[in-house]
Amino acid sequence: MGLGAEANLGDSIITTKLDEAINWARSYSMWPMAFGTACCGIEFMSVAAAKYDVSRFGAEVVRFSPRQADLLIVAGTITYKQAPVLKKIWDQMCEPKWVISMGACACSGGFYDNYTTLQGIDEVIPVDEYVAGCPPRPEAVLDAIMRIQERSYDESIIKDREKNFKGILDA
């Protein structure tokens, strides 16, 4: 025997918090945007292919416009010349937005320790999940997507995310 609305309407109604309903929908409808610059971009293609099928996790709608995406997957080497472009893409994404740094080059510069290569994209934009490897396995990318789904389920629609992040391109 339920209390309140459930007692009067039976099994035809579910009561919940607005945060929980919205976060449940968000967590199973990630719209990724792939920013693939090197070999990790090819590895991301295998994640979306039939064998691994990222659509099982609600992330099959790969967008190529930052204004339609909420999950940025940076796959590959980022140079200092590309850093302002990456920052602009991240700024154009709608809130809430998440970032996956995929591969050794995006996470730490990889084996490119020179004056042109950014030593990790976390110098420019905040990163939610790091996927290690050169190249990373598709299972690791799927695991990062599932961890972001778990994190997105516990967020509030009232609080802003990542407002205090200052990267090297911020004034």
mmCIF file of C-alpha atoms in Angstrom:
data_model
loop_
_atom_site.group_PDB
_atom_site.id
_atom_site.type_symbol
_atom_site.label_atom_id
_atom_site.label_comp_id
_atom_site.label_asym_id
_atom_site.label_seq_id
_atom_site.Cartn_x
_atom_site.Cartn_y
_atom_site.Cartn_z
ATOM 1 C CA MET A 1 0.000 0.000 0.000
ATOM 2 C CA GLY A 2 1.520 3.270 -1.116
ATOM 3 C CA LEU A 3 1.192 6.701 0.303
ATOM 4 C CA GLY A 4 0.080 9.878 -1.458
ATOM 5 C CA ALA A 5 -0.443 9.867 -5.220
ATOM 6 C CA GLU A 6 0.572 6.212 -5.619
ATOM 7 C CA ALA A 7 -2.239 5.096 -3.282
ATOM 8 C CA ASN A 8 -4.893 6.914 -5.306
ATOM 9 C CA LEU A 9 -3.650 6.161 -8.836
ATOM 10 C CA GLY A 10 -2.168 2.701 -8.396
ATOM 11 C CA ASP A 11 0.565 1.507 -10.763
ATOM 12 C CA SER A 12 -0.062 4.198 -13.393
ATOM 13 C CA ILE A 13 2.156 6.861 -11.774
ATOM 14 C CA ILE A 14 5.750 7.115 -10.627
ATOM 15 C CA THR A 15 6.997 9.862 -8.364
ATOM 16 C CA THR A 16 10.631 10.947 -8.363
ATOM 17 C CA LYS A 17 12.852 13.980 -8.097
ATOM 18 C CA LEU A 18 13.319 16.172 -11.164
ATOM 19 C CA ASP A 19 17.120 15.775 -10.905
ATOM 20 C CA GLU A 20 16.840 11.998 -11.015
ATOM 21 C CA ALA A 21 14.508 11.933 -14.014
ATOM 22 C CA ILE A 22 16.608 14.366 -16.048
ATOM 23 C CA ASN A 23 19.909 12.710 -15.124
ATOM 24 C CA TRP A 24 18.528 9.270 -16.013
ATOM 25 C CA ALA A 25 17.623 10.573 -19.470
ATOM 26 C CA ARG A 26 20.966 12.374 -19.869
ATOM 27 C CA SER A 27 23.043 9.392 -18.844
ATOM 28 C CA TYR A 28 21.546 7.177 -21.533
ATOM 29 C CA SER A 29 21.591 9.733 -24.335
ATOM 30 C CA MET A 30 25.173 10.961 -24.632
ATOM 31 C CA TRP A 31 25.873 12.673 -27.932
ATOM 32 C CA PRO A 32 29.618 12.451 -28.531
ATOM 33 C CA MET A 33 31.703 14.647 -30.792
ATOM 34 C CA ALA A 34 34.956 13.069 -31.912
ATOM 35 C CA PHE A 35 37.942 15.400 -32.202
ATOM 36 C CA GLY A 36 40.257 12.901 -33.861
ATOM 37 C CA THR A 37 43.615 14.199 -34.997
ATOM 38 C CA ALA A 38 45.766 11.079 -35.296
ATOM 39 C CA CYS A 39 45.693 7.294 -35.014
ATOM 40 C CA CYS A 40 43.388 7.371 -31.983
ATOM 41 C CA GLY A 41 40.709 8.826 -34.274
ATOM 42 C CA ILE A 42 40.819 5.574 -36.239
ATOM 43 C CA GLU A 43 40.527 3.617 -32.991
ATOM 44 C CA PHE A 44 37.418 5.614 -32.073
ATOM 45 C CA MET A 45 35.859 4.504 -35.365
ATOM 46 C CA SER A 46 36.131 0.900 -34.195
ATOM 47 C CA VAL A 47 34.242 1.826 -31.012
ATOM 48 C CA ALA A 48 31.305 2.993 -33.122
ATOM 49 C CA ALA A 49 31.489 -0.032 -35.464
ATOM 50 C CA ALA A 50 29.426 -3.195 -35.188
ATOM 51 C CA LYS A 51 31.778 -5.271 -33.002
ATOM 52 C CA TYR A 52 31.851 -2.866 -30.041
ATOM 53 C CA ASP A 53 28.742 -0.789 -30.870
ATOM 54 C CA VAL A 54 28.724 2.306 -28.698
ATOM 55 C CA SER A 55 24.969 2.590 -29.343
ATOM 56 C CA ARG A 56 24.395 0.001 -26.599
ATOM 57 C CA PHE A 57 25.290 2.773 -24.165
ATOM 58 C CA GLY A 58 23.136 5.487 -25.706
ATOM 59 C CA ALA A 59 26.026 7.263 -27.445
ATOM 60 C CA GLU A 60 25.423 6.308 -31.073
ATOM 61 C CA VAL A 61 24.493 9.775 -32.283
ATOM 62 C CA VAL A 62 27.996 11.006 -33.131
ATOM 63 C CA ARG A 63 27.760 14.713 -33.819
ATOM 64 C CA PHE A 64 30.134 16.890 -35.798
ATOM 65 C CA SER A 65 28.820 20.136 -34.417
ATOM 66 C CA PRO A 66 29.786 21.158 -30.876
ATOM 67 C CA ARG A 67 26.420 22.819 -30.337
ATOM 68 C CA GLN A 68 24.689 19.460 -30.683
ATOM 69 C CA ALA A 69 27.125 17.411 -28.577
ATOM 70 C CA ASP A 70 27.580 16.968 -24.846
ATOM 71 C CA LEU A 71 30.524 14.537 -24.822
ATOM 72 C CA LEU A 72 33.823 15.601 -26.400
ATOM 73 C CA ILE A 73 36.203 12.753 -27.196
ATOM 74 C CA VAL A 74 39.664 14.125 -27.940
ATOM 75 C CA ALA A 75 41.543 11.359 -29.732
ATOM 76 C CA GLY A 76 45.085 12.053 -30.840
ATOM 77 C CA THR A 77 47.922 14.531 -30.703
ATOM 78 C CA ILE A 78 47.035 18.157 -30.010
ATOM 79 C CA THR A 79 49.525 20.845 -30.968
ATOM 80 C CA TYR A 80 49.717 24.338 -29.548
ATOM 81 C CA LYS A 81 48.333 25.588 -32.853
ATOM 82 C CA GLN A 82 45.230 23.375 -32.432
ATOM 83 C CA ALA A 83 44.714 24.262 -28.758
ATOM 84 C CA PRO A 84 42.649 27.446 -29.411
ATOM 85 C CA VAL A 85 40.410 25.473 -31.778
ATOM 86 C CA LEU A 86 39.884 22.772 -29.144
ATOM 87 C CA LYS A 87 39.089 25.414 -26.525
ATOM 88 C CA LYS A 88 36.594 27.101 -28.860
ATOM 89 C CA ILE A 89 34.859 23.784 -29.554
ATOM 90 C CA TRP A 90 34.623 23.079 -25.814
ATOM 91 C CA ASP A 91 33.251 26.583 -25.176
ATOM 92 C CA GLN A 92 30.535 26.088 -27.827
ATOM 93 C CA MET A 93 29.216 22.884 -26.280
ATOM 94 C CA CYS A 94 26.045 23.058 -24.215
ATOM 95 C CA GLU A 95 26.047 22.436 -20.476
ATOM 96 C CA PRO A 96 26.392 19.884 -19.042
ATOM 97 C CA LYS A 97 29.386 18.722 -21.047
ATOM 98 C CA TRP A 98 31.957 16.026 -20.493
ATOM 99 C CA VAL A 99 35.403 15.367 -21.976
ATOM 100 C CA ILE A 100 37.261 12.113 -22.594
ATOM 101 C CA SER A 101 40.988 12.334 -23.299
ATOM 102 C CA MET A 102 41.709 9.304 -25.446
ATOM 103 C CA GLY A 103 45.216 7.960 -25.923
ATOM 104 C CA ALA A 104 48.672 8.781 -24.645
ATOM 105 C CA CYS A 105 49.084 11.847 -26.872
ATOM 106 C CA ALA A 106 45.897 13.564 -25.707
ATOM 107 C CA CYS A 107 46.513 12.607 -22.067
ATOM 108 C CA SER A 108 50.174 13.534 -21.732
ATOM 109 C CA GLY A 109 51.681 14.430 -25.098
ATOM 110 C CA GLY A 110 52.725 10.827 -25.668
ATOM 111 C CA PHE A 111 56.193 10.333 -27.046
ATOM 112 C CA TYR A 112 56.091 13.835 -28.584
ATOM 113 C CA ASP A 113 58.107 15.821 -26.057
ATOM 114 C CA ASN A 114 58.795 18.877 -28.194
ATOM 115 C CA TYR A 115 57.920 22.547 -28.480
ATOM 116 C CA THR A 116 54.883 22.044 -30.739
ATOM 117 C CA THR A 117 52.926 19.368 -28.870
ATOM 118 C CA LEU A 118 50.588 20.146 -26.011
ATOM 119 C CA GLN A 119 51.543 17.964 -23.046
ATOM 120 C CA GLY A 120 47.996 16.936 -22.204
ATOM 121 C CA ILE A 121 44.706 18.586 -23.114
ATOM 122 C CA ASP A 122 44.011 19.257 -19.443
ATOM 123 C CA GLU A 123 46.199 22.342 -19.863
ATOM 124 C CA VAL A 124 43.444 23.839 -22.040
ATOM 125 C CA ILE A 125 40.104 22.241 -21.069
ATOM 126 C CA PRO A 126 38.946 20.217 -18.047
ATOM 127 C CA VAL A 127 39.019 16.458 -18.585
ATOM 128 C CA ASP A 128 36.540 14.096 -16.951
ATOM 129 C CA GLU A 129 38.002 10.732 -18.001
ATOM 130 C CA TYR A 130 41.419 9.655 -19.262
ATOM 131 C CA VAL A 131 41.792 6.609 -21.505
ATOM 132 C CA ALA A 132 45.369 5.339 -21.469
ATOM 133 C CA GLY A 133 47.113 3.449 -24.210
ATOM 134 C CA CYS A 134 48.788 3.923 -27.536
ATOM 135 C CA PRO A 135 46.386 3.204 -29.099
ATOM 136 C CA PRO A 136 43.754 2.549 -26.434
ATOM 137 C CA ARG A 137 41.513 -0.481 -26.706
ATOM 138 C CA PRO A 138 37.860 0.070 -27.658
ATOM 139 C CA GLU A 139 36.826 -1.570 -24.390
ATOM 140 C CA ALA A 140 38.666 1.162 -22.478
ATOM 141 C CA VAL A 141 36.742 3.860 -24.349
ATOM 142 C CA LEU A 142 33.450 2.118 -23.592
ATOM 143 C CA ASP A 143 34.489 1.902 -19.937
ATOM 144 C CA ALA A 144 35.161 5.662 -19.878
ATOM 145 C CA ILE A 145 31.736 6.330 -21.407
ATOM 146 C CA MET A 146 30.099 4.150 -18.750
ATOM 147 C CA ARG A 147 31.969 6.015 -15.973
ATOM 148 C CA ILE A 148 30.756 9.342 -17.368
ATOM 149 C CA GLN A 149 27.219 7.943 -17.443
ATOM 150 C CA GLU A 150 27.556 7.090 -13.758
ATOM 151 C CA ARG A 151 28.898 10.559 -12.947
ATOM 152 C CA SER A 152 26.156 12.287 -14.937
ATOM 153 C CA TYR A 153 23.494 10.373 -13.032
ATOM 154 C CA ASP A 154 24.568 11.955 -9.734
ATOM 155 C CA GLU A 155 24.671 15.605 -10.852
ATOM 156 C CA SER A 156 22.237 18.387 -10.102
ATOM 157 C CA ILE A 157 20.558 20.491 -12.760
ATOM 158 C CA ILE A 158 20.948 23.563 -10.555
ATOM 159 C CA LYS A 159 24.720 23.509 -9.988
ATOM 160 C CA ASP A 160 27.168 24.569 -12.702
ATOM 161 C CA ARG A 161 30.125 22.360 -13.524
ATOM 162 C CA GLU A 162 33.741 23.372 -14.008
ATOM 163 C CA LYS A 163 33.283 27.108 -13.533
ATOM 164 C CA ASN A 164 36.588 27.535 -11.692
ATOM 165 C CA PHE A 165 38.841 25.856 -14.300
ATOM 166 C CA LYS A 166 41.633 28.051 -15.646
ATOM 167 C CA GLY A 167 43.629 26.732 -18.581
ATOM 168 C CA ILE A 168 46.652 28.210 -20.321
ATOM 169 C CA LEU A 169 44.388 29.986 -22.838
ATOM 170 C CA ASP A 170 42.149 31.614 -20.238
ATOM 171 C CA ALA A 171 42.812 35.216 -19.311
#
